[in-house]
Tab-separated table of C-alpha atoms in Angstrom:
chain	number	residue	atom	x	y	z
A	1	MET	CA	14.496	-184.776	-77.935
A	2	ASN	CA	13.133	-181.592	-77.798
A	3	TYR	CA	9.417	-181.571	-79.145
A	4	ASN	CA	7.450	-177.364	-78.828
A	5	THR	CA	4.017	-176.938	-79.816
A	6	THR	CA	4.402	-173.408	-78.593
A	7	PRO	CA	4.210	-171.045	-82.488
A	8	GLN	CA	7.454	-168.443	-82.946
A	9	SER	CA	9.176	-171.456	-81.017
A	10	GLN	CA	10.892	-171.999	-83.788
A	11	ASN	CA	14.336	-169.965	-85.762
A	12	ILE	CA	15.139	-171.763	-89.182
A	13	PRO	CA	19.378	-170.561	-90.117
A	14	ARG	CA	19.172	-167.900	-93.182
A	15	SER	CA	19.958	-170.205	-95.306
A	16	VAL	CA	16.858	-171.917	-95.653
A	17	GLN	CA	14.558	-168.917	-97.540
A	18	THR	CA	16.914	-168.956	-99.906
A	19	PHE	CA	18.507	-172.775	-100.756
A	20	LEU	CA	15.527	-174.647	-99.216
A	21	PRO	CA	12.586	-172.329	-100.302
A	22	GLN	CA	9.854	-175.480	-99.751
A	23	GLN	CA	11.071	-176.366	-96.547
A	24	TYR	CA	11.123	-172.891	-95.655
A	25	GLN	CA	7.592	-172.321	-96.610
A	26	TRP	CA	6.489	-176.007	-94.603
A	27	ILE	CA	7.565	-174.444	-91.802
A	28	SER	CA	6.056	-171.181	-91.554
A	29	SER	CA	2.646	-172.155	-92.482
A	30	ASN	CA	3.803	-174.390	-89.404
A	31	ASN	CA	3.583	-171.055	-87.390
A	32	PHE	CA	6.803	-172.169	-86.741
A	33	ALA	CA	6.117	-174.497	-84.487
A	34	GLY	CA	8.861	-176.902	-82.982
A	35	ASP	CA	7.007	-180.227	-83.030
A	36	TRP	CA	8.850	-181.929	-85.824
A	37	LEU	CA	12.471	-183.556	-85.926
A	38	ALA	CA	15.144	-182.415	-89.299
A	39	VAL	CA	15.826	-185.077	-91.166
A	40	ILE	CA	18.862	-184.136	-93.623
A	41	GLY	CA	20.429	-185.264	-96.216
A	42	ARG	CA	22.297	-184.160	-99.505
A	43	LYS	CA	19.445	-184.222	-101.964
A	44	ASN	CA	20.730	-186.867	-104.444
A	45	ASP	CA	23.058	-188.583	-102.456
A	46	ASP	CA	21.662	-188.419	-98.889
A	47	SER	CA	18.574	-189.798	-101.347
A	48	VAL	CA	17.330	-193.358	-99.942
A	49	LEU	CA	18.061	-193.496	-96.363
A	50	SER	CA	16.570	-190.053	-96.140
A	51	LYS	CA	13.249	-191.258	-97.818
A	52	LYS	CA	13.855	-194.187	-96.249
A	53	PHE	CA	13.314	-192.668	-92.266
A	54	VAL	CA	10.185	-190.421	-93.763
A	55	SER	CA	8.393	-193.251	-95.124
A	56	ASN	CA	9.364	-195.088	-91.897
A	57	PHE	CA	7.734	-192.587	-89.214
A	58	LYS	CA	4.259	-192.539	-87.993
A	59	GLN	CA	2.831	-188.246	-89.482
A	60	GLY	CA	0.802	-186.863	-87.246
A	61	ALA	CA	1.167	-184.372	-84.200
A	62	PHE	CA	4.883	-185.180	-84.422
A	63	LYS	CA	6.590	-185.186	-87.969
A	64	ALA	CA	9.261	-185.425	-90.096
A	65	LEU	CA	10.596	-182.768	-92.321
A	66	PRO	CA	12.990	-183.492	-94.818
A	67	ILE	CA	15.669	-181.749	-95.122
A	68	PRO	CA	17.663	-181.694	-98.795
A	69	LEU	CA	20.970	-179.924	-99.206
A	70	PRO	CA	21.548	-178.562	-102.683
A	71	PHE	CA	25.034	-179.578	-103.145
A	72	SER	CA	26.371	-183.775	-103.249
A	73	GLY	CA	30.391	-185.416	-102.284
A	74	ARG	CA	32.026	-183.775	-99.724
A	75	PRO	CA	30.773	-180.297	-98.007
A	76	LYS	CA	35.377	-179.468	-97.784
A	77	ASP	CA	34.525	-179.522	-102.444
A	78	VAL	CA	32.005	-177.398	-101.834
A	79	ASP	CA	32.051	-173.526	-102.780
A	80	PRO	CA	33.386	-171.863	-99.444
A	81	THR	CA	30.230	-169.597	-100.403
A	82	GLN	CA	27.607	-171.560	-100.009
A	83	ARG	CA	30.362	-173.791	-97.414
A	84	ARG	CA	28.992	-171.008	-94.663
A	85	ALA	CA	26.187	-170.130	-96.054
A	86	LEU	CA	24.967	-174.424	-94.355
A	87	SER	CA	27.500	-174.219	-91.503
A	88	ASP	CA	24.480	-175.221	-89.474
A	89	PHE	CA	23.528	-178.133	-91.404
A	90	LEU	CA	27.147	-179.026	-91.001
A	91	ARG	CA	27.724	-179.289	-87.449
A	92	SER	CA	27.562	-182.555	-86.829
A	93	ASP	CA	29.766	-186.259	-87.028
A	94	HIS	CA	27.158	-187.072	-89.801
A	95	ALA	CA	29.316	-184.021	-91.713
A	96	ARG	CA	32.673	-186.666	-91.045
A	97	PHE	CA	30.521	-189.599	-93.847
A	98	TRP	CA	30.721	-187.218	-95.278
A	99	ASP	CA	33.946	-185.544	-96.298
A	100	SER	CA	35.351	-188.865	-95.925
A	101	ASN	CA	37.539	-189.967	-98.695
A	102	ASN	CA	34.489	-192.431	-99.887
A	103	SER	CA	31.795	-190.009	-99.011
A	104	TRP	CA	29.487	-192.004	-96.993
A	105	PRO	CA	25.847	-191.177	-97.127
A	106	ALA	CA	24.460	-189.941	-93.782
A	107	VAL	CA	21.161	-188.360	-93.416
A	108	PHE	CA	21.197	-186.405	-89.208
A	109	LEU	CA	18.263	-186.546	-87.523
A	110	THR	CA	18.263	-183.830	-85.464
A	111	ASP	CA	15.371	-181.360	-82.768
A	112	THR	CA	17.285	-178.071	-84.876
A	113	ALA	CA	18.925	-177.898	-81.231
A	114	ASP	CA	19.446	-174.254	-80.554
A	115	PHE	CA	17.112	-173.244	-83.383
A	116	ARG	CA	14.466	-174.087	-80.698
A	117	GLY	CA	12.630	-173.381	-77.246
A	118	TYR	CA	14.194	-173.785	-74.615
A	119	MET	CA	16.983	-174.515	-76.066
A	120	LYS	CA	18.123	-170.740	-76.906
A	121	THR	CA	19.880	-170.319	-74.259
A	122	CYS	CA	19.912	-173.648	-72.257
A	123	TYR	CA	22.122	-175.273	-75.073
A	124	HIS	CA	25.946	-176.395	-73.574
A	125	GLN	CA	24.008	-174.974	-70.273
A	126	GLN	CA	22.921	-176.246	-66.625
A	127	CYS	CA	19.454	-175.401	-67.522
A	128	ASP	CA	19.307	-178.110	-70.311
A	129	ASN	CA	18.293	-181.055	-67.838
A	130	MET	CA	16.263	-183.511	-66.653
A	131	ASP	CA	13.681	-181.792	-65.015
A	132	ARG	CA	13.088	-180.104	-68.089
A	133	VAL	CA	11.473	-183.093	-70.551
A	134	LYS	CA	8.384	-184.017	-71.330
A	135	PRO	CA	6.638	-186.802	-71.326
A	136	GLU	CA	5.347	-185.861	-75.290
A	137	MET	CA	9.250	-185.632	-75.826
A	138	ILE	CA	9.991	-189.193	-74.080
A	139	THR	CA	7.588	-189.665	-77.510
A	140	PHE	CA	9.328	-188.270	-80.127
A	141	MET	CA	12.176	-189.799	-78.748
A	142	GLY	CA	10.481	-193.121	-79.146
A	143	ARG	CA	8.573	-192.362	-82.323
A	144	THR	CA	11.982	-191.391	-84.024
A	145	ALA	CA	13.727	-195.105	-82.259
A	146	ASP	CA	10.862	-196.706	-84.097
A	147	ALA	CA	11.531	-195.308	-87.570
A	148	LEU	CA	15.403	-196.012	-87.806
A	149	VAL	CA	14.114	-199.419	-86.636
A	150	ALA	CA	11.650	-199.571	-89.057
A	151	ALA	CA	14.113	-198.226	-91.769
A	152	ALA	CA	17.122	-200.651	-90.972
A	153	GLN	CA	15.211	-203.617	-90.650
A	154	SER	CA	13.763	-202.535	-94.538
A	155	LEU	CA	17.216	-201.051	-95.731
A	156	THR	CA	18.740	-204.786	-94.494
A	157	GLU	CA	15.589	-206.487	-95.370
A	158	GLN	CA	16.239	-208.289	-92.045
A	159	VAL	CA	13.981	-208.924	-89.275
A	160	CYS	CA	14.643	-209.200	-85.488
A	161	PRO	CA	12.689	-212.120	-84.675
A	162	SER	CA	10.488	-211.570	-81.912
A	163	ARG	CA	10.409	-214.207	-78.281
A	164	GLU	CA	6.691	-215.341	-78.988
A	165	ASN	CA	3.774	-215.604	-82.314
A	166	CYS	CA	0.971	-213.664	-81.524
A	167	LYS	CA	-1.920	-214.470	-82.796
A	168	ASN	CA	-5.059	-213.113	-83.748
A	169	VAL	CA	-7.403	-215.353	-81.327
A	170	THR	CA	-11.355	-216.141	-81.775
A	171	ILE	CA	-12.126	-216.626	-78.136
A	172	LYS	CA	-14.721	-219.280	-77.112
A	173	GLY	CA	-16.725	-219.702	-73.776
A	174	ASP	CA	-18.496	-217.769	-71.550
A	175	ASN	CA	-15.464	-217.808	-69.723
A	176	SER	CA	-11.812	-217.183	-70.363
A	177	THR	CA	-9.113	-215.830	-69.229
A	178	ILE	CA	-6.043	-213.874	-71.606
A	179	SER	CA	-2.760	-212.007	-70.870
A	180	SER	CA	-0.049	-210.353	-72.929
A	181	PRO	CA	2.138	-212.192	-74.215
A	182	SER	CA	5.125	-213.794	-71.989
A	183	TYR	CA	3.738	-212.722	-68.771
A	184	PRO	CA	4.280	-212.318	-66.677
A	185	SER	CA	8.253	-211.748	-67.757
A	186	GLU	CA	8.073	-208.972	-70.091
A	187	TYR	CA	6.910	-209.032	-73.403
A	188	PRO	CA	8.330	-208.917	-76.594
A	189	ASN	CA	8.743	-205.204	-78.671
A	190	GLY	CA	7.157	-204.468	-81.990
A	191	ILE	CA	3.973	-206.551	-82.121
A	192	GLU	CA	0.082	-206.517	-82.072
A	193	CYS	CA	-2.543	-208.945	-80.884
A	194	SER	CA	-6.249	-208.968	-80.977
A	195	TRP	CA	-8.730	-211.111	-78.908
A	196	LEU	CA	-12.285	-210.751	-80.109
A	197	LYS	CA	-15.353	-213.421	-78.686
A	198	GLU	CA	-18.784	-213.290	-79.968
A	199	ILE	CA	-21.581	-214.264	-77.666
A	200	SER	CA	-25.370	-215.288	-79.305
A	201	SER	CA	-27.557	-211.753	-77.830
A	202	SER	CA	-27.283	-208.699	-79.004
A	203	SER	CA	-28.971	-208.303	-75.260
A	204	GLY	CA	-25.930	-209.805	-73.420
A	205	SER	CA	-23.352	-208.272	-71.479
A	206	GLN	CA	-18.937	-209.214	-71.988
A	207	LEU	CA	-16.967	-208.064	-68.119
A	208	LEU	CA	-13.381	-207.345	-68.296
A	209	GLN	CA	-12.208	-207.768	-64.989
A	210	PHE	CA	-8.103	-206.236	-64.908
A	211	GLU	CA	-6.466	-209.053	-62.419
A	212	ASP	CA	-2.735	-207.091	-63.087
A	213	PHE	CA	-1.680	-204.175	-65.618
A	214	ASN	CA	1.274	-201.828	-65.978
A	215	LEU	CA	2.178	-200.934	-69.647
A	216	GLU	CA	5.004	-198.346	-71.200
A	217	GLU	CA	3.506	-195.050	-69.857
A	218	SER	CA	3.123	-192.711	-72.673
A	219	ALA	CA	1.298	-189.297	-74.155
A	220	SER	CA	-2.551	-191.203	-75.162
A	221	CYS	CA	-1.312	-193.527	-74.943
A	222	ALA	CA	1.358	-193.497	-78.514
A	223	ASN	CA	3.189	-196.359	-77.334
A	224	ASP	CA	2.118	-199.865	-76.043
A	225	PHE	CA	-1.156	-200.022	-74.939
A	226	LEU	CA	-4.389	-201.943	-75.184
A	227	GLU	CA	-7.788	-200.866	-76.710
A	228	VAL	CA	-11.508	-201.828	-75.923
A	229	SER	CA	-13.717	-202.038	-78.594
A	230	ALA	CA	-17.326	-203.648	-78.978
A	231	GLY	CA	-20.166	-203.287	-81.367
A	232	ASN	CA	-23.150	-205.745	-82.821
A	233	THR	CA	-21.570	-206.469	-85.978
A	234	ILE	CA	-17.875	-206.785	-87.387
A	235	ASP	CA	-19.175	-202.703	-88.985
A	236	ASN	CA	-20.085	-201.199	-86.766
A	237	MET	CA	-17.664	-201.710	-84.484
A	238	ARG	CA	-15.899	-198.311	-82.135
A	239	VAL	CA	-12.807	-198.002	-80.224
A	240	ILE	CA	-14.779	-197.526	-76.262
A	241	ASP	CA	-11.057	-196.825	-74.540
A	242	LYS	CA	-7.503	-196.940	-75.065
A	243	TYR	CA	-4.969	-198.061	-71.576
A	244	CYS	CA	-1.350	-198.278	-71.316
A	245	GLY	CA	0.328	-197.571	-67.628
A	246	SER	CA	0.995	-198.873	-64.620
A	247	THR	CA	-3.047	-198.401	-62.907
A	248	LYS	CA	-5.324	-200.672	-63.528
A	249	PRO	CA	-8.549	-200.089	-64.994
A	250	SER	CA	-11.715	-200.699	-63.548
A	251	THR	CA	-14.078	-203.676	-63.909
A	252	ILE	CA	-15.704	-203.131	-68.310
A	253	ARG	CA	-18.885	-204.098	-69.010
A	254	VAL	CA	-18.981	-203.528	-72.357
A	255	PRO	CA	-23.035	-204.283	-73.289
A	256	HIS	CA	-22.608	-204.987	-76.440
A	257	LYS	CA	-22.729	-208.750	-78.668
A	258	ILE	CA	-19.051	-208.654	-80.216
A	259	VAL	CA	-16.180	-207.311	-78.383
A	260	LYS	CA	-12.614	-206.701	-78.993
A	261	VAL	CA	-9.075	-206.443	-77.184
A	262	GLY	CA	-6.212	-205.419	-79.151
A	263	PHE	CA	-2.244	-204.690	-77.839
A	264	VAL	CA	0.051	-202.629	-79.676
A	265	THR	CA	3.565	-202.838	-78.167
A	266	ASP	CA	6.243	-199.958	-79.835
A	267	ALA	CA	10.226	-201.464	-80.403
A	268	LEU	CA	11.800	-199.535	-77.244
A	269	VAL	CA	10.438	-200.290	-73.875
A	270	SER	CA	8.940	-203.902	-71.974
A	271	LYS	CA	6.815	-204.572	-68.912
A	272	LYS	CA	5.292	-207.066	-67.441
A	273	GLY	CA	1.691	-207.000	-69.313
A	274	PHE	CA	-1.533	-207.912	-68.487
A	275	ARG	CA	-4.472	-210.523	-67.849
A	276	ILE	CA	-7.383	-210.227	-68.314
A	277	THR	CA	-10.584	-212.042	-66.774
A	278	TRP	CA	-13.057	-212.301	-69.545
A	279	THR	CA	-16.743	-213.770	-68.730
A	280	THR	CA	-20.027	-213.322	-70.551
A	281	PRO	CA	-22.987	-213.207	-67.358
A	282	PRO	CA	-26.185	-215.224	-67.226
A	283	GLN	CA	-29.251	-212.801	-68.662
A	284	LYS	CA	-31.571	-211.951	-66.492
A	285	PRO	CA	-35.617	-213.712	-66.856
A	286	ASN	CA	-37.153	-211.388	-69.584
A	287	SER	CA	-40.101	-210.107	-67.074
A	288	SER	CA	-42.693	-209.908	-69.281
A	289	SER	CA	-42.578	-214.220	-70.015
A	290	THR	CA	-42.125	-214.422	-65.903
A	291	ALA	CA	-45.263	-212.122	-65.409
A	292	GLY	CA	-47.199	-214.131	-67.831
A	293	LYS	CA	-46.011	-217.951	-66.051
A	294	GLY	CA	-46.677	-215.633	-62.859
A	295	VAL	CA	-50.417	-215.323	-64.115
A	296	LEU	CA	-50.618	-218.911	-65.636
A	297	CYS	CA	-49.624	-220.458	-62.335
A	298	LEU	CA	-51.710	-217.716	-60.094
A	299	SER	CA	-55.006	-219.054	-62.312
A	300	ALA	CA	-53.989	-222.388	-61.936
A	301	LEU	CA	-54.063	-222.283	-58.379
A	302	LEU	CA	-57.831	-220.712	-58.784
A	303	ALA	CA	-59.051	-223.615	-61.014
A	304	VAL	CA	-57.345	-226.322	-58.160
A	305	LEU	CA	-59.250	-224.285	-55.475
A	306	ILE	CA	-61.956	-224.057	-57.108
A	307	HIS	CA	-62.074	-228.043	-58.122
A	308	VAL	CA	-61.506	-228.856	-54.554
A	309	LEU	CA	-64.804	-226.281	-53.016
A	310	ILE	CA	-66.667	-227.629	-55.944
């Protein structure tokens, strides 16, 4: 998937300004950057598919833009002048569904091919190769696949079963071990887990030692990730850090009463996962109370010596 945040990296067909003024305005206000996915469908015939996909696409740095074409039925039955104006939107296999006798609903998900970035010159050329692929492009493709799976599940009312239930767990005791579901086998896709531990003293700390760690690598850990958050109350917890990839994180000492470890996976790649030893180190004795005991002991010793001498 070609993803390009550079301003003016996106070209568009001339017909967009005439037939799709709202979409043209959005692309223009986005500085003609190629950081979005086009969801092309007929305005009425494909509206259910288009809306379902877009509603399941996590908008943010990656965007999905619906392109509702202003005609219904088969493209071959559309006025020739209008069909020529919209020809760039009919270049892929979706048009075969539309042009069938039953004119089946279908949407075209595209990065706009030769209208964006380096593909303006590399489309169907040797320079269109894996050397051009960047991590954010893989993430963009992953977001698209996630939305496609979610839309299909919603439309069919079917959910793919996970290999293991992933429950939210409250950790008790000073020493424990947590691991990703199915560890050391690959973890399931599409899960959200959390483990939470609360110690009695707000002046204490908790220690997270990573024994094993292997999650999917992604830009900004947008796909599969482990997230550690902490605070002295549930309401004031904040994220400490987010982890992904295969580099084992250093041991974390968290000086808070409550610590939460969250684990989220998307619908695509699975890895071995993680195993963490979670401990509560013993608190150091309070220096002021120790000093007081020392003074009392010394006073008692002097009293004994004086008594012996007398």
